[in-house]
XYZ file of C-alpha atoms in Angstrom:
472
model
C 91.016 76.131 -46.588
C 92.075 79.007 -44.753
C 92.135 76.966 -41.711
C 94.559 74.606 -43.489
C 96.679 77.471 -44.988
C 96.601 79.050 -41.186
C 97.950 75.576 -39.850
C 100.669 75.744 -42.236
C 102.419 78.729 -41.692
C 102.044 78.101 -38.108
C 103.697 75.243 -38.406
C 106.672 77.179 -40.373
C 107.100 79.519 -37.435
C 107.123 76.955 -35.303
C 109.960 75.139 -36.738
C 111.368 78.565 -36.799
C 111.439 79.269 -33.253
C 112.195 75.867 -32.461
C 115.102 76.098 -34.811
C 116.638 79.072 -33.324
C 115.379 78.937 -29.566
C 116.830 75.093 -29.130
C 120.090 75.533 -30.247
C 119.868 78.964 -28.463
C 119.005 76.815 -25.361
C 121.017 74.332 -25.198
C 124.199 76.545 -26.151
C 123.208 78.964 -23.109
C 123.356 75.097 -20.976
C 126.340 73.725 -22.508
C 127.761 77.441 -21.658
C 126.493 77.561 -17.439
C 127.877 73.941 -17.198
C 131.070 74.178 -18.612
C 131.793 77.434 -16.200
C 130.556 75.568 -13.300
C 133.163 72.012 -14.571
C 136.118 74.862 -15.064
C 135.442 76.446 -11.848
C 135.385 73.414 -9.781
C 137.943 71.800 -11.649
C 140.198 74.780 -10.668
C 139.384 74.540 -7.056
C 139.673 70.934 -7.050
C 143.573 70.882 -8.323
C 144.056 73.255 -5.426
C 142.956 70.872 -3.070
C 144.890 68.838 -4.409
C 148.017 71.014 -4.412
C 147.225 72.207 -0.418
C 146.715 68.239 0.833
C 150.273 67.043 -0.511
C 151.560 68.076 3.320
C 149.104 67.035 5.296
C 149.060 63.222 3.438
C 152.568 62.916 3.531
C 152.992 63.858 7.559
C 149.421 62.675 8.500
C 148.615 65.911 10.067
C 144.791 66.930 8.616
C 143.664 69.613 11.297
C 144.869 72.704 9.482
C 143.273 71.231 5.628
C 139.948 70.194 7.314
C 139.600 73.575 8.704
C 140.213 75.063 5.229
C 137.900 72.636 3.344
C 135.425 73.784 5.921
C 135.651 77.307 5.624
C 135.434 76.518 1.566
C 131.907 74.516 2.429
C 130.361 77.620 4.360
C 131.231 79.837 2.139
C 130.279 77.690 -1.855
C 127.958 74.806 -0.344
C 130.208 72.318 -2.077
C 131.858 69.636 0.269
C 135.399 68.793 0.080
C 137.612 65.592 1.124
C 140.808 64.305 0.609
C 141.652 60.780 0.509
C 144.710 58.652 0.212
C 145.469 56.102 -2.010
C 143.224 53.319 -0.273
C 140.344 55.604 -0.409
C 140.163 56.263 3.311
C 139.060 59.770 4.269
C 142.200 61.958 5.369
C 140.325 65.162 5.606
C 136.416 66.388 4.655
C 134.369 69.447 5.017
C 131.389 67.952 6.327
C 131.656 64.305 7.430
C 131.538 61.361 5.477
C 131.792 61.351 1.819
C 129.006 59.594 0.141
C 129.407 58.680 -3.496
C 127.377 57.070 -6.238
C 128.667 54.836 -8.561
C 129.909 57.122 -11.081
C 131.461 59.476 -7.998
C 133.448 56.433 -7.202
C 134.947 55.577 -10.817
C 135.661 59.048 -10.454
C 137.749 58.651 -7.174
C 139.517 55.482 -9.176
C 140.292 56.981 -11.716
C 142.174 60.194 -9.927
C 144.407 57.673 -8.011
C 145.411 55.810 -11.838
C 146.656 59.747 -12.225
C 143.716 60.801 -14.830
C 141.899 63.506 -14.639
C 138.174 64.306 -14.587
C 136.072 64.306 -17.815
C 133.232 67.104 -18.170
C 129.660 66.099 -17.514
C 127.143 65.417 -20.667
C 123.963 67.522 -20.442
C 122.471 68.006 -17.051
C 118.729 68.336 -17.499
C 116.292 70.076 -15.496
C 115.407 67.135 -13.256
C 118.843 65.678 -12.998
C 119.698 65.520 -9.003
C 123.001 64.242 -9.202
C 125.697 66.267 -8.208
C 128.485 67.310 -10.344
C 131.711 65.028 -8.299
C 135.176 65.956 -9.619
C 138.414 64.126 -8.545
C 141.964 64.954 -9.066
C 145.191 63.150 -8.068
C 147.653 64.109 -5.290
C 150.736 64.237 -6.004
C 153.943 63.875 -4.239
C 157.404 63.796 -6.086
C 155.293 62.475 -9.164
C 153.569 59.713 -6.918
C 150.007 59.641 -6.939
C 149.456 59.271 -3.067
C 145.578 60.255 -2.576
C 142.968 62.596 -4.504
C 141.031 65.492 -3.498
C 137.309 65.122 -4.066
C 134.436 68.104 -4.457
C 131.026 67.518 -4.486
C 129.170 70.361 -5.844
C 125.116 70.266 -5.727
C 123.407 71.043 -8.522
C 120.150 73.091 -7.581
C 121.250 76.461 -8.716
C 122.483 75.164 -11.894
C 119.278 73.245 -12.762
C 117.179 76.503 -11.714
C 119.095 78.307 -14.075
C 118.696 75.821 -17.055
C 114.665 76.109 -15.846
C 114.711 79.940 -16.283
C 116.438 79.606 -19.893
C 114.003 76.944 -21.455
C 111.404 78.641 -20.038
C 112.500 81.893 -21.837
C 113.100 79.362 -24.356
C 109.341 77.936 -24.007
C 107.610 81.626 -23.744
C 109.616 83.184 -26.969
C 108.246 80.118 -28.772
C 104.367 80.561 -27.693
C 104.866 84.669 -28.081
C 106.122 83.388 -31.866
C 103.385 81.800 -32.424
C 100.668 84.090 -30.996
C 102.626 86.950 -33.094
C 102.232 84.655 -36.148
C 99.119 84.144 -35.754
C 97.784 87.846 -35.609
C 100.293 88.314 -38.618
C 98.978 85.181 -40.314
C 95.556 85.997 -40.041
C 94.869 88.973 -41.765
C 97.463 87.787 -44.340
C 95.442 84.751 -45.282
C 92.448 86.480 -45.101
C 93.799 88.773 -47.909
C 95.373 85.246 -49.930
C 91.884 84.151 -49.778
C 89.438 86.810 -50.880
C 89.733 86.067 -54.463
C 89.275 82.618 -53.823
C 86.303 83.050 -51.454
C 84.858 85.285 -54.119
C 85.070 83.011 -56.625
C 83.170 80.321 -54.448
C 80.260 83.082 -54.332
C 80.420 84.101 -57.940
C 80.018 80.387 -58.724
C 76.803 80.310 -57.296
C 76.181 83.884 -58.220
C 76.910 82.671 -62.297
C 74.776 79.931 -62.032
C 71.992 81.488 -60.444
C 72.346 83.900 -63.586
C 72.820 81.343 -66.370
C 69.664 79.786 -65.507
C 67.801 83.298 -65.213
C 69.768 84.836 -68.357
C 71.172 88.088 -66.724
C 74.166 89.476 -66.292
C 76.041 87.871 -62.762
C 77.559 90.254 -60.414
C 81.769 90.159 -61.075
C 83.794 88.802 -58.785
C 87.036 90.615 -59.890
C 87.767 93.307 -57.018
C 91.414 93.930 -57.043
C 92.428 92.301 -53.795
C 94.473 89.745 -53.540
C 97.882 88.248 -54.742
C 98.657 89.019 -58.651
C 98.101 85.058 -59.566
C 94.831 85.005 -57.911
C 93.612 88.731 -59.349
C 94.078 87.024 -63.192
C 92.277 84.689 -61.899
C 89.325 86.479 -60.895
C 89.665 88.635 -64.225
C 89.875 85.796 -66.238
C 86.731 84.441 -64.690
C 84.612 87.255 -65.339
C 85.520 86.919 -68.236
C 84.321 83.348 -68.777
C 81.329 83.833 -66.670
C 80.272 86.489 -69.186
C 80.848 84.654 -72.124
C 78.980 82.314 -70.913
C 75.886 84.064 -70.297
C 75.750 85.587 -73.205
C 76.680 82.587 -75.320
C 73.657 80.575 -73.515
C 70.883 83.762 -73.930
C 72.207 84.038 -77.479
C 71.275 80.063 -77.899
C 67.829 80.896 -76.005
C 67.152 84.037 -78.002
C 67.607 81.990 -80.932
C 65.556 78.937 -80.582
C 62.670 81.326 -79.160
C 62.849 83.874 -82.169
C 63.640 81.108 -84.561
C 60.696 78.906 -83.503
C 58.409 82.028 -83.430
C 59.906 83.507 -86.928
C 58.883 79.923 -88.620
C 55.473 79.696 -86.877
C 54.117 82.476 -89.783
C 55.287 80.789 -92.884
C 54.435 77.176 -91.845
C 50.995 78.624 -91.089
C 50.804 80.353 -94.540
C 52.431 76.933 -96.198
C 49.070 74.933 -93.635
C 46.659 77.106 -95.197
C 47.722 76.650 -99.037
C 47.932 72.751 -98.290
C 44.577 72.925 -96.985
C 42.919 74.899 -99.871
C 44.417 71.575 -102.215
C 42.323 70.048 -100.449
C 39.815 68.375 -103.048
C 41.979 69.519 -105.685
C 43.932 67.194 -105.941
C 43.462 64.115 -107.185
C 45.939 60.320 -108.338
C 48.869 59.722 -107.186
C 49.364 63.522 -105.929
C 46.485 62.757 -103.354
C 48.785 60.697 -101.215
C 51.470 62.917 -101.290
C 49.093 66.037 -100.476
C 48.244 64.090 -97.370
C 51.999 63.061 -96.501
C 53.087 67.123 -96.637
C 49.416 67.899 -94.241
C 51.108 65.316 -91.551
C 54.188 66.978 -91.795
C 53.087 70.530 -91.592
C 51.394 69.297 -88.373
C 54.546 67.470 -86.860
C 56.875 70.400 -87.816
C 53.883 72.750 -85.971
C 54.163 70.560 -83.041
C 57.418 71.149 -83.289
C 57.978 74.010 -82.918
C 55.253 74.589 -80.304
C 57.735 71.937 -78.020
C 60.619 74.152 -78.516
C 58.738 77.470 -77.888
C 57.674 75.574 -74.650
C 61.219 74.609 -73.996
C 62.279 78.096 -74.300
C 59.833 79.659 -71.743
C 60.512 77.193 -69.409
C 64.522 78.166 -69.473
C 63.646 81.659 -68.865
C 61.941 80.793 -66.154
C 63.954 80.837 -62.704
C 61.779 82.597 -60.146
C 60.345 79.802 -57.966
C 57.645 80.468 -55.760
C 55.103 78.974 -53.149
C 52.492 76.791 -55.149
C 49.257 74.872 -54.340
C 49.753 71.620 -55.323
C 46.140 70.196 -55.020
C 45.130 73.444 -56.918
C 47.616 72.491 -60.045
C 47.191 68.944 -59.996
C 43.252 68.391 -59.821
C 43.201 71.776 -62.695
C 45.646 69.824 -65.210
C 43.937 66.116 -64.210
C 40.523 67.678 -64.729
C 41.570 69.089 -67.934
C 43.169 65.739 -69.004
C 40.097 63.617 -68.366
C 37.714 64.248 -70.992
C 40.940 63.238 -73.505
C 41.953 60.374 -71.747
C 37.914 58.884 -71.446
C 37.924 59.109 -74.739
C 40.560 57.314 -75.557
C 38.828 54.418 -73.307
C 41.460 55.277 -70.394
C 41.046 55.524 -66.631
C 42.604 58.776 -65.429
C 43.119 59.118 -61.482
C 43.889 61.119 -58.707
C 45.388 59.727 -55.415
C 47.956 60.553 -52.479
C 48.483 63.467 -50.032
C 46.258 66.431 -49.961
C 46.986 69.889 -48.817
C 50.990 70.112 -49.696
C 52.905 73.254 -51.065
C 56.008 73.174 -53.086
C 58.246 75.623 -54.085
C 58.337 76.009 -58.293
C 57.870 78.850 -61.136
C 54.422 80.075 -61.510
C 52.756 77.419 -63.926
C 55.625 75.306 -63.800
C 53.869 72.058 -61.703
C 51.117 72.457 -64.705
C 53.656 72.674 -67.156
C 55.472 69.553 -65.688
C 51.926 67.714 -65.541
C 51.030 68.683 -69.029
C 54.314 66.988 -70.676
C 53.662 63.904 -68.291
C 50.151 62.942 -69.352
C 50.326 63.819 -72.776
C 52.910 61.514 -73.003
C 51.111 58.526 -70.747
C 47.575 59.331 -72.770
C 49.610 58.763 -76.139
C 51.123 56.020 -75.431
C 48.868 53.861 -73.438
C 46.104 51.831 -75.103
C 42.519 51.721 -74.707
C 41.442 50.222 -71.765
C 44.250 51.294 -69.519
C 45.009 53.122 -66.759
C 46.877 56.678 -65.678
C 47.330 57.450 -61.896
C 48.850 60.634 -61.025
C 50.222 60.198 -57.262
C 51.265 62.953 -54.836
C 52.926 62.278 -51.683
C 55.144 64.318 -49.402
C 58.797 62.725 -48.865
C 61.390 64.072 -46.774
C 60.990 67.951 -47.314
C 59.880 67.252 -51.229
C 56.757 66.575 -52.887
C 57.083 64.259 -55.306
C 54.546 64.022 -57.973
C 54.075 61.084 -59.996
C 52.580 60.074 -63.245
C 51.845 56.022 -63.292
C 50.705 54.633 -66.884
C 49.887 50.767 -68.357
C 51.497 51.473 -71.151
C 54.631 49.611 -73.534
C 56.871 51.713 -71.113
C 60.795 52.530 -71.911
C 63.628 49.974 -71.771
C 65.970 50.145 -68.994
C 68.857 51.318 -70.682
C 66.831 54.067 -72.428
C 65.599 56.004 -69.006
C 68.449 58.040 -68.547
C 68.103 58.746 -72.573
C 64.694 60.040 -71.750
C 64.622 63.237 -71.316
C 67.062 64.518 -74.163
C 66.136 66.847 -76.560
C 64.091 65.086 -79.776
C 64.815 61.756 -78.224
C 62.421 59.159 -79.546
C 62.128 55.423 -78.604
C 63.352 53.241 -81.425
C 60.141 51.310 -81.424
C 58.201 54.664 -81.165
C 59.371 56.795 -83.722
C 56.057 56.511 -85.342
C 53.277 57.963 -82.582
C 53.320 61.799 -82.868
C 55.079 64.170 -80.768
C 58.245 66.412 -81.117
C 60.210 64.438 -78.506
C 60.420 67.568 -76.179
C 57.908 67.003 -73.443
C 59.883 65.023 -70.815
C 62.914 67.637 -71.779
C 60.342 70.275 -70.814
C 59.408 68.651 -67.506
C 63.139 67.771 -66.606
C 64.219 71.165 -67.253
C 61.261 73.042 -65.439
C 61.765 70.831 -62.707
C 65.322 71.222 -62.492
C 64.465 75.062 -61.976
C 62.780 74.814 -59.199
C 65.562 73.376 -57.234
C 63.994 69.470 -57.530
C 64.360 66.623 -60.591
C 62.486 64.331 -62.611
C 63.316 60.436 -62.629
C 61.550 58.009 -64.979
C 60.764 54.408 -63.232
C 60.321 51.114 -65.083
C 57.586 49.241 -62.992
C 58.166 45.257 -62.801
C 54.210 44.831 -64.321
C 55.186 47.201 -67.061
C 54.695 50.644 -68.129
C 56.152 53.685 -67.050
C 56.381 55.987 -63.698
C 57.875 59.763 -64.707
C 58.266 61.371 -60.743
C 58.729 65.143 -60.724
C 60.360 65.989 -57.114
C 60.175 69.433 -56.101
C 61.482 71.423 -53.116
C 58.787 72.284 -50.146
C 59.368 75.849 -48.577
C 61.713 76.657 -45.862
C 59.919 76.589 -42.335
C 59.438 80.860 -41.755
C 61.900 81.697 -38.416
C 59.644 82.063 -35.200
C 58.669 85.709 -34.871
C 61.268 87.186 -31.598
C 59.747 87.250 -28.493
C 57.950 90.901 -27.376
C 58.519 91.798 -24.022
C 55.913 93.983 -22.127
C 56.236 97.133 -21.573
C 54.445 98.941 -19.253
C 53.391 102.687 -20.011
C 53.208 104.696 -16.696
């Protein structure tokens, strides 16, 4: 951006200077060649007036003398001709002509005089050929012709455009050390605002206070700006840790009385007897559901506080939670598995691959049936380490994956298997943490494949070269 805004006003003083110095330019050349048309114009009539003698009694010693002197003295070369163009008198031979040099010459002996030149550029040669009648009692009997080169006139236009040319670059050199600074001062707010972005989210997701980016600099617009979004970015935060604060506190504040409400149900227990039996049992399976529960949304809660990602073993975390799964799964009459890359590292909060693994095959153990299979896969892709968690089981439609991992989302044709509908929330969320993200898979022989991708670490720089010394 500042490169863009830099360009701009650039541009602006460029049309500047070229506004003024072009006009300036040509003016000063319009100026030099209407002197030199006047000047030679002037000397031309009084060629004219001196060669009315000399045509009339065809005596041109005395006027070639004078149009010689003239030559020596301007450079310009002089010649008077009568009125069938043949050369009466000249300063320096022959008199050679262009085209336009002889229209000239024509039109002097029709009695008209010469019109001024258009612009002469730079690296127009031609000379500058003026022609004017000679008259003798009224009768046009010959014209005097001057031929005036053009060198010092086109030197001079060189000089001014070049002026021209250099006041134009110095402009823009000038604008640019005025510019810079300038836009450097336009854009502080706005580069701080890119940082505090970063800075904001980095803080949401850790629940502290961000760093403002408000510092006074800046044009007024832009200040507000800043003001108004420390403002926001504070709100923000606290709105969000006020949310967090209150599903921790209120999951933990409700963990006491459903215990106390668990225990009284259980001491029915035998007690009750009929109809009331069945119901007794209905409000046990609920106490347990609303326990598991709120254990998901405890979970949840730790795993948003959690930002600080570190270097982890995965072969440590993965073989500890598929060890720990086993037992259940066997059980159950299911094959649990370990496969893929050994010896990786990835980059996630401390317990945060376990707490990612935990949601993942409680889920696949629940819903698979006896008699199938759970492979948990880790391979190393393309600076990530994806770890995934393969089951045999009734799987997710299509158009439910992205569904997945909401809060409390339950399948429609699952909303009778226990579970508080938090754990793939929990592993999308701890996941997202760490910098990586979770993706659920619908295999074409069926089931489900939930892939956690996290971050590897950054190669450490190469330590700096240590030069010798030696220690007289």
């Amino acid at each position: 951006m500042r490169l863009r805004l830099l360009v701009t006003v650039l541009v602006l003083m460029g049309l500047l200077a070229a506004g003024l110095g072009i006009p300036l330019g040509l003016a000063d050349t319009r100026s030099a060649q209407q002197e030199l048309f006047t000047d030679r114009l002037t000397d031309t009539i009084f060629f004219a007036s001196i060669a009315q003698r000399p045509i009339t009694e065809a005596d041109a010693s005395g006027l070639a003398a004078e149009l010689a002197r003239y030559q020596d003295v301007y450079g310009v070369q002089v010649a008077v001709l009568d009125r069938t163009q043949r050369l009466v008198a000249s300063s320096e031979g022959d008199l050679d002509l262009d085209e336009d040099g002889h229209e000239r010459v024509r039109l002097a002996l029709a009695n008209r005089r010469s019109e001024p030149y258009p612009y002469l550029l730079p690296w127009d040669e031609r000379p500058v050929v003026l022609a004017e009648p000679v008259l003798v009692d009224g009768e046009v009997r010959g014209a005097a012709v001057t031929v005036s080169p053009t060198g010092a006139l086109r030197a001079q236009e060189l000089r001014v455009w070049s002026i021209v040319g250099g006041a134009f670059l110095l402009a823009l050199v000038v604008g640019t050390l005025v510019a810079l600074p300038v836009v450097r001062w336009i854009l502080r707010p706005v580069r701080r605002l890119d940082e505090g972005t970063h800075r904001v989210a980095g803080a949401v997701l850790a629940g502290e206070p961000a760093d403002p980016v408000a510092d006074g600099s800046g044009p007024p617009e832009l200040r507000r700006l800043t003001t108004s979004f420390d403002e926001m970015a504070e709100t923000v935060i606290q709105t969000l840790s006020a949310q967090r604060a209150f599903v921790a506190d209120a999951s933990h504040q409700l963990r006491n009385p459903l215990t106390a409400l668990r225990l009284r149900l259980s001491n029915l227990d035998g007690h009750v007897a009929g109809p009331a039996a069945d119901d007794h049992v209905a409000a046990m399976e609920e106490t347990e559901r609303l326990s598991a529960v709120l254990d998901g949304l405890l979970a949840l809660a730790r795993a948003e506080r959690v930002s600080v990602s570190e270097t982890v073993d995965v072969d440590a975390a993965v073989d500890d939670r598929v060890d720990a799964w086993r037992p259940l799964a066997e059980h159950t009459g299911l094959t649990l598995r370990r496969s893929g890359s050994r010896g990786l590292v990835a980059r996630a909060p401390a317990g945060g691959i376990e707490t990612v693994l935990d949601a993942l095959l409680d889920n696949a153990v629940k819903f698979t049936p006896a008699g199938g299979r759970i492979d948990v896969a880790v391979l190393g892709i393309d600076g990530t380490v994806e770890i995934g968690v393969r089951d045999t089981g009734p799987g997710i439609a299509a158009d439910d994956l992205d569904r997945a991992t909401d809060r409390f989302w339950r399948a429609p044709d699952q909303s009778n298997v226990e579970g508080s509908g938090l754990g793939l929330a929990i592993a999308a969320r701890t996941t997202e943490l760490a910098g990586g993200s979770l993706r659920l898979e619908s295999p074409q022989d069926g089931g489900l494949r939930v892939v956690a991708s996290l971050p590897t670490p950054e190669p450490a720089p190469d330590p700096p070269e240590r030069t010798a010394q030696s220690r007289n």
